[in-house]
mmCIF file of C-alpha atoms in Angstrom:
data_model
loop_
_atom_site.group_PDB
_atom_site.id
_atom_site.type_symbol
_atom_site.label_atom_id
_atom_site.label_comp_id
_atom_site.label_asym_id
_atom_site.label_seq_id
_atom_site.Cartn_x
_atom_site.Cartn_y
_atom_site.Cartn_z
ATOM 1 C CA UNK A 89 63.307 105.825 123.237
ATOM 2 C CA UNK A 90 64.981 108.172 120.793
ATOM 3 C CA UNK A 91 68.691 108.073 119.898
ATOM 4 C CA UNK A 92 71.274 110.167 121.703
ATOM 5 C CA UNK A 93 74.219 109.368 119.417
ATOM 6 C CA UNK A 94 74.485 110.219 115.716
ATOM 7 C CA UNK A 95 77.137 109.128 113.223
ATOM 8 C CA UNK A 96 76.553 111.741 110.532
ATOM 9 C CA UNK A 97 79.066 110.822 107.828
ATOM 10 C CA UNK A 98 80.860 111.485 105.716
ATOM 11 C CA UNK A 99 79.707 109.413 102.776
ATOM 12 C CA UNK A 100 82.453 107.010 101.595
ATOM 13 C CA UNK A 101 84.660 107.754 104.594
ATOM 14 C CA UNK A 102 84.485 104.432 106.424
ATOM 15 C CA UNK A 103 81.168 104.891 108.199
ATOM 16 C CA UNK A 104 80.049 101.303 107.546
ATOM 17 C CA UNK A 105 83.060 99.980 109.446
ATOM 18 C CA UNK A 106 82.656 102.527 112.236
ATOM 19 C CA UNK A 107 78.938 101.733 112.502
ATOM 20 C CA UNK A 108 79.749 98.043 112.975
ATOM 21 C CA UNK A 109 82.484 98.898 115.466
ATOM 22 C CA UNK A 110 80.169 101.079 117.534
ATOM 23 C CA UNK A 111 77.723 98.170 117.623
ATOM 24 C CA UNK A 112 80.401 96.125 119.398
ATOM 25 C CA UNK A 113 80.986 98.607 122.226
ATOM 26 C CA UNK A 114 79.524 97.720 125.595
ATOM 27 C CA UNK A 115 76.975 100.404 126.364
ATOM 28 C CA UNK A 116 76.028 101.253 122.769
ATOM 29 C CA UNK A 117 72.955 100.082 120.879
ATOM 30 C CA UNK A 118 73.131 100.947 117.191
ATOM 31 C CA UNK A 119 69.956 100.997 115.133
ATOM 32 C CA UNK A 120 69.997 97.766 113.063
ATOM 33 C CA UNK A 121 69.085 99.835 110.012
ATOM 34 C CA UNK A 122 72.094 101.796 108.803
ATOM 35 C CA UNK A 123 71.002 105.011 107.096
ATOM 36 C CA UNK A 124 67.504 105.317 108.620
ATOM 37 C CA UNK A 125 67.529 109.003 107.566
ATOM 38 C CA UNK A 126 64.611 110.006 109.797
ATOM 39 C CA UNK A 127 66.015 113.488 110.394
ATOM 40 C CA UNK A 128 65.947 114.410 106.704
ATOM 41 C CA UNK A 129 62.325 115.577 106.703
ATOM 42 C CA UNK A 130 59.957 117.513 108.933
ATOM 43 C CA UNK A 131 57.855 114.371 109.399
ATOM 44 C CA UNK A 132 60.165 113.374 112.263
ATOM 45 C CA UNK A 133 58.914 116.426 114.188
ATOM 46 C CA UNK A 134 55.341 115.132 114.182
ATOM 47 C CA UNK A 135 53.985 112.810 116.854
ATOM 48 C CA UNK A 136 53.794 109.947 114.356
ATOM 49 C CA UNK A 137 57.276 110.639 113.029
ATOM 50 C CA UNK A 138 58.829 110.659 116.488
ATOM 51 C CA UNK A 139 57.085 107.416 117.350
ATOM 52 C CA UNK A 140 58.336 105.781 114.168
ATOM 53 C CA UNK A 141 61.880 106.985 114.868
ATOM 54 C CA UNK A 142 61.760 105.824 118.489
ATOM 55 C CA UNK A 143 60.516 102.373 117.489
ATOM 56 C CA UNK A 144 63.868 101.688 115.838
ATOM 57 C CA UNK A 145 65.560 101.882 119.239
ATOM 58 C CA UNK A 146 63.052 99.861 121.257
ATOM 59 C CA UNK A 147 65.669 97.235 122.122
ATOM 60 C CA UNK A 148 68.241 99.799 123.239
ATOM 61 C CA UNK A 149 66.565 101.221 126.309
ATOM 62 C CA UNK A 150 69.036 99.668 128.753
ATOM 63 C CA UNK A 151 72.067 101.069 126.948
ATOM 64 C CA UNK A 152 73.809 104.331 127.813
ATOM 65 C CA UNK A 153 73.935 105.251 124.132
ATOM 66 C CA UNK A 154 71.409 104.603 121.406
ATOM 67 C CA UNK A 155 72.914 105.460 118.054
ATOM 68 C CA UNK A 156 72.215 105.587 114.370
ATOM 69 C CA UNK A 157 74.355 106.211 111.290
ATOM 70 C CA UNK A 158 73.043 108.272 108.367
ATOM 71 C CA UNK A 159 75.607 109.842 106.056
ATOM 72 C CA UNK A 160 72.901 112.026 104.497
ATOM 73 C CA UNK A 161 73.044 114.105 107.685
ATOM 74 C CA UNK A 162 76.203 115.764 106.313
ATOM 75 C CA UNK A 163 75.036 116.225 102.731
ATOM 76 C CA UNK A 164 74.162 119.888 102.412
ATOM 77 C CA UNK A 165 72.881 121.404 100.198
ATOM 78 C CA UNK A 166 71.029 118.250 99.143
ATOM 79 C CA UNK A 167 69.509 117.874 102.618
ATOM 80 C CA UNK A 168 69.021 120.949 104.773
ATOM 81 C CA UNK A 169 67.813 121.532 108.318
ATOM 82 C CA UNK A 170 69.062 118.221 109.713
ATOM 83 C CA UNK A 171 70.957 119.674 112.677
ATOM 84 C CA UNK A 172 67.991 121.868 113.623
ATOM 85 C CA UNK A 173 65.648 118.864 113.541
ATOM 86 C CA UNK A 174 68.123 116.847 115.586
ATOM 87 C CA UNK A 175 68.118 119.432 118.366
ATOM 88 C CA UNK A 176 64.340 119.842 118.234
ATOM 89 C CA UNK A 177 63.576 116.118 118.279
ATOM 90 C CA UNK A 178 66.495 114.688 120.264
ATOM 91 C CA UNK A 179 67.300 117.566 122.591
ATOM 92 C CA UNK A 180 70.495 119.523 123.278
ATOM 93 C CA UNK A 181 72.550 116.784 124.954
ATOM 94 C CA UNK A 182 73.220 114.265 122.179
ATOM 95 C CA UNK A 183 76.678 113.285 120.914
ATOM 96 C CA UNK A 184 77.719 113.496 117.275
ATOM 97 C CA UNK A 185 80.541 111.660 115.471
ATOM 98 C CA UNK A 186 81.765 112.811 112.051
ATOM 99 C CA UNK A 187 84.273 110.672 110.156
ATOM 100 C CA UNK A 188 86.141 112.603 107.455
ATOM 101 C CA UNK A 189 88.589 111.577 104.753
ATOM 102 C CA UNK A 190 91.008 113.149 102.295
ATOM 103 C CA UNK A 191 88.434 115.242 100.417
ATOM 104 C CA UNK A 192 89.500 114.283 96.909
ATOM 105 C CA UNK A 193 89.840 110.618 97.824
ATOM 106 C CA UNK A 194 86.307 110.752 99.179
ATOM 107 C CA UNK A 195 85.010 112.334 95.963
ATOM 108 C CA UNK A 196 86.636 109.630 93.836
ATOM 109 C CA UNK A 197 85.217 106.910 96.082
ATOM 110 C CA UNK A 198 81.737 108.440 95.878
ATOM 111 C CA UNK A 199 81.925 108.501 92.093
ATOM 112 C CA UNK A 200 83.103 104.888 91.843
ATOM 113 C CA UNK A 201 80.436 103.746 94.275
ATOM 114 C CA UNK A 202 77.627 105.408 92.327
ATOM 115 C CA UNK A 203 79.083 104.348 88.981
ATOM 116 C CA UNK A 204 79.291 100.733 90.144
ATOM 117 C CA UNK A 205 75.621 100.835 91.136
ATOM 118 C CA UNK A 206 74.655 102.249 87.770
ATOM 119 C CA UNK A 207 73.475 105.479 89.396
ATOM 120 C CA UNK A 208 76.165 107.623 87.766
ATOM 121 C CA UNK A 209 76.564 107.575 83.983
ATOM 122 C CA UNK A 210 78.732 110.631 83.416
ATOM 123 C CA UNK A 211 82.490 110.391 83.043
ATOM 124 C CA UNK A 212 84.472 110.864 86.240
ATOM 125 C CA UNK A 213 86.103 114.075 85.052
ATOM 126 C CA UNK A 214 82.707 115.568 84.293
ATOM 127 C CA UNK A 215 80.727 114.299 87.275
ATOM 128 C CA UNK A 216 83.090 115.087 90.142
ATOM 129 C CA UNK A 217 82.925 118.813 89.493
ATOM 130 C CA UNK A 218 79.251 118.766 90.450
ATOM 131 C CA UNK A 219 77.973 120.309 93.664
ATOM 132 C CA UNK A 220 76.865 116.954 95.053
ATOM 133 C CA UNK A 221 80.470 115.726 95.004
ATOM 134 C CA UNK A 222 82.384 118.823 96.096
ATOM 135 C CA UNK A 223 79.978 119.955 98.824
ATOM 136 C CA UNK A 224 80.059 116.625 100.648
ATOM 137 C CA UNK A 225 83.849 117.025 100.995
ATOM 138 C CA UNK A 226 83.602 120.521 102.481
ATOM 139 C CA UNK A 227 83.749 119.171 105.990
ATOM 140 C CA UNK A 228 83.987 122.431 107.916
ATOM 141 C CA UNK A 229 81.006 123.807 106.011
ATOM 142 C CA UNK A 230 78.994 120.685 106.763
ATOM 143 C CA UNK A 231 79.999 120.866 110.429
ATOM 144 C CA UNK A 232 79.033 124.528 110.754
ATOM 145 C CA UNK A 233 75.329 123.650 110.826
ATOM 146 C CA UNK A 234 75.905 121.161 113.653
ATOM 147 C CA UNK A 235 78.131 123.536 115.608
ATOM 148 C CA UNK A 236 75.395 126.140 115.416
ATOM 149 C CA UNK A 237 73.116 123.769 117.349
ATOM 150 C CA UNK A 238 75.466 121.788 119.602
ATOM 151 C CA UNK A 239 78.531 122.531 121.733
ATOM 152 C CA UNK A 240 81.968 121.607 120.422
ATOM 153 C CA UNK A 241 82.466 119.063 123.215
ATOM 154 C CA UNK A 242 79.452 117.145 121.899
ATOM 155 C CA UNK A 243 81.007 116.666 118.457
ATOM 156 C CA UNK A 244 83.866 114.260 117.743
ATOM 157 C CA UNK A 245 85.591 114.636 114.377
ATOM 158 C CA UNK A 246 87.701 111.665 113.274
ATOM 159 C CA UNK A 247 89.893 111.043 110.225
ATOM 160 C CA UNK A 248 89.407 107.929 108.111
ATOM 161 C CA UNK A 249 93.165 107.684 107.595
ATOM 162 C CA UNK A 250 93.734 107.536 111.372
ATOM 163 C CA UNK A 251 90.895 105.055 111.732
ATOM 164 C CA UNK A 252 92.690 102.710 109.310
ATOM 165 C CA UNK A 253 96.289 103.180 110.481
ATOM 166 C CA UNK A 254 95.906 104.052 114.185
ATOM 167 C CA UNK A 255 92.870 101.995 115.117
ATOM 168 C CA UNK A 256 93.577 101.598 118.821
ATOM 169 C CA UNK A 257 94.082 105.341 119.297
ATOM 170 C CA UNK A 258 90.807 106.116 117.516
ATOM 171 C CA UNK A 259 88.942 103.513 119.567
ATOM 172 C CA UNK A 260 90.339 105.172 122.688
ATOM 173 C CA UNK A 261 89.145 108.576 121.436
ATOM 174 C CA UNK A 262 85.650 107.192 120.963
ATOM 175 C CA UNK A 263 85.691 105.549 124.389
ATOM 176 C CA UNK A 264 86.747 108.799 126.052
ATOM 177 C CA UNK A 265 84.206 110.842 124.096
ATOM 178 C CA UNK A 266 81.337 108.542 125.091
ATOM 179 C CA UNK A 267 82.687 107.873 128.592
ATOM 180 C CA UNK A 268 82.748 104.128 128.030
ATOM 181 C CA UNK A 269 85.314 101.442 128.858
ATOM 182 C CA UNK A 270 87.753 100.782 126.045
ATOM 183 C CA UNK A 271 86.961 97.444 124.368
ATOM 184 C CA UNK A 272 89.417 94.730 125.413
ATOM 185 C CA UNK A 273 89.952 93.673 121.808
ATOM 186 C CA UNK A 274 90.198 96.087 118.925
ATOM 187 C CA UNK A 275 87.126 96.170 116.784
ATOM 188 C CA UNK A 276 86.882 95.525 113.067
ATOM 189 C CA UNK A 277 89.127 96.499 110.195
ATOM 190 C CA UNK A 278 87.906 98.757 107.402
ATOM 191 C CA UNK A 279 85.325 96.819 105.407
ATOM 192 C CA UNK A 280 83.864 99.036 102.756
ATOM 193 C CA UNK A 281 86.364 98.836 99.897
ATOM 194 C CA UNK A 282 84.460 98.950 96.632
ATOM 195 C CA UNK A 283 86.602 96.527 94.632
ATOM 196 C CA UNK A 284 85.028 93.044 94.576
ATOM 197 C CA UNK A 285 82.489 94.092 97.191
ATOM 198 C CA UNK A 286 79.116 92.342 96.809
ATOM 199 C CA UNK A 287 76.404 94.827 95.878
ATOM 200 C CA UNK A 288 72.640 94.810 96.148
ATOM 201 C CA UNK A 289 71.327 95.972 92.759
ATOM 202 C CA UNK A 290 68.830 98.860 93.139
ATOM 203 C CA UNK A 291 65.239 97.684 92.782
ATOM 204 C CA UNK A 292 64.196 94.067 92.550
ATOM 205 C CA UNK A 293 63.495 91.454 95.184
ATOM 206 C CA UNK A 294 66.965 91.365 96.784
ATOM 207 C CA UNK A 295 66.935 95.103 97.380
ATOM 208 C CA UNK A 296 63.436 94.890 98.834
ATOM 209 C CA UNK A 297 64.517 92.094 101.188
ATOM 210 C CA UNK A 298 67.674 93.682 102.614
ATOM 211 C CA UNK A 299 65.898 97.011 103.118
ATOM 212 C CA UNK A 300 62.820 95.452 104.687
ATOM 213 C CA UNK A 301 61.725 95.747 108.301
ATOM 214 C CA UNK A 302 61.887 91.944 108.496
ATOM 215 C CA UNK A 303 65.619 92.026 107.710
ATOM 216 C CA UNK A 304 66.378 94.854 110.147
ATOM 217 C CA UNK A 305 64.270 93.363 112.950
ATOM 218 C CA UNK A 306 64.991 89.638 112.735
ATOM 219 C CA UNK A 307 68.121 89.057 110.642
ATOM 220 C CA UNK A 308 70.636 91.857 111.116
ATOM 221 C CA UNK A 309 70.432 92.130 114.938
ATOM 222 C CA UNK A 310 70.967 88.417 115.514
ATOM 223 C CA UNK A 311 73.183 87.203 112.652
ATOM 224 C CA UNK A 312 76.887 88.111 113.067
ATOM 225 C CA UNK A 313 78.424 90.431 110.515
ATOM 226 C CA UNK A 314 80.862 87.729 109.349
ATOM 227 C CA UNK A 315 78.019 85.359 108.467
ATOM 228 C CA UNK A 316 76.016 88.086 106.744
ATOM 229 C CA UNK A 317 79.110 89.020 104.720
ATOM 230 C CA UNK A 318 79.681 85.428 103.620
ATOM 231 C CA UNK A 319 76.043 85.127 102.581
ATOM 232 C CA UNK A 320 76.223 88.339 100.566
ATOM 233 C CA UNK A 321 79.470 87.240 98.899
ATOM 234 C CA UNK A 322 77.817 83.981 97.861
ATOM 235 C CA UNK A 323 74.499 85.415 96.683
ATOM 236 C CA UNK A 324 75.210 88.879 95.326
ATOM 237 C CA UNK A 325 77.089 90.048 92.224
ATOM 238 C CA UNK A 326 80.410 91.817 92.708
ATOM 239 C CA UNK A 327 80.657 95.567 92.301
ATOM 240 C CA UNK A 328 81.950 96.744 88.940
ATOM 241 C CA UNK A 329 84.628 99.375 89.468
ATOM 242 C CA UNK A 330 85.391 102.284 87.182
ATOM 243 C CA UNK A 331 89.021 102.416 86.091
ATOM 244 C CA UNK A 332 88.838 106.046 84.980
ATOM 245 C CA UNK A 333 91.315 108.385 86.649
ATOM 246 C CA UNK A 334 91.195 112.102 87.395
ATOM 247 C CA UNK A 335 92.951 114.240 84.819
ATOM 248 C CA UNK A 336 95.493 116.795 86.103
ATOM 249 C CA UNK A 337 93.174 119.626 85.041
ATOM 250 C CA UNK A 338 90.194 118.143 86.920
ATOM 251 C CA UNK A 339 92.348 117.591 89.994
ATOM 252 C CA UNK A 340 93.460 121.229 89.890
ATOM 253 C CA UNK A 341 89.848 122.407 89.594
ATOM 254 C CA UNK A 342 88.772 120.246 92.529
ATOM 255 C CA UNK A 343 91.588 121.582 94.688
ATOM 256 C CA UNK A 344 90.596 125.132 93.754
ATOM 257 C CA UNK A 345 86.912 124.546 94.575
ATOM 258 C CA UNK A 346 87.745 122.910 97.898
ATOM 259 C CA UNK A 347 89.846 125.923 98.911
ATOM 260 C CA UNK A 348 86.934 128.319 98.369
#
């Protein structure tokens, strides 16, 4: 069966924590693979592509909601046509959750994340003025493509800041939106802080293992998050964090671009 619930982003806005929390709701099956990204290409509209996508939810057939979390689904202009593919492949009745964050805070977090992985080599004050940083924080623009395909009552927009400071209220919002009982105990706290977070270096055997079908099929679904986190903390190197700060002039330029 195909998913009927999408967590579309935003990147570096707490989606890892929300993904884990959604996994703990009664009535929700979340794809074990975070960021499957099937809707990024036209392949998902082929018979083979649909079958591959559906196979990731084979254990969720009894659940009311089958969900996946791919932050690339709100990364225009890098990835276009995602909302159209979602309607074509998944139908008109799905639900969409979009977690936003202070736009400049999100940009800084994106930079530090990529810098820590070695995927960003430019200085912060140079890099963050790029389209790939600013556009991902233009939340209304990103949402416009989804609102063109789906009704407003099918889209829930949440704020990261509320998710951290008013957790019970946000959990209740999600429960109401998905017409599910509110969990008896509040779900997890925010987990994705970059400082001292274990990282999987791109490439190499560790990266291949944790992104393998074996891991997603036989490890992640059955090993609790707490145990997986302890294992990662023991095995993996810690993230290196940039200490560079935004200059006042860069901050002013970002604010100007985000107002456009």
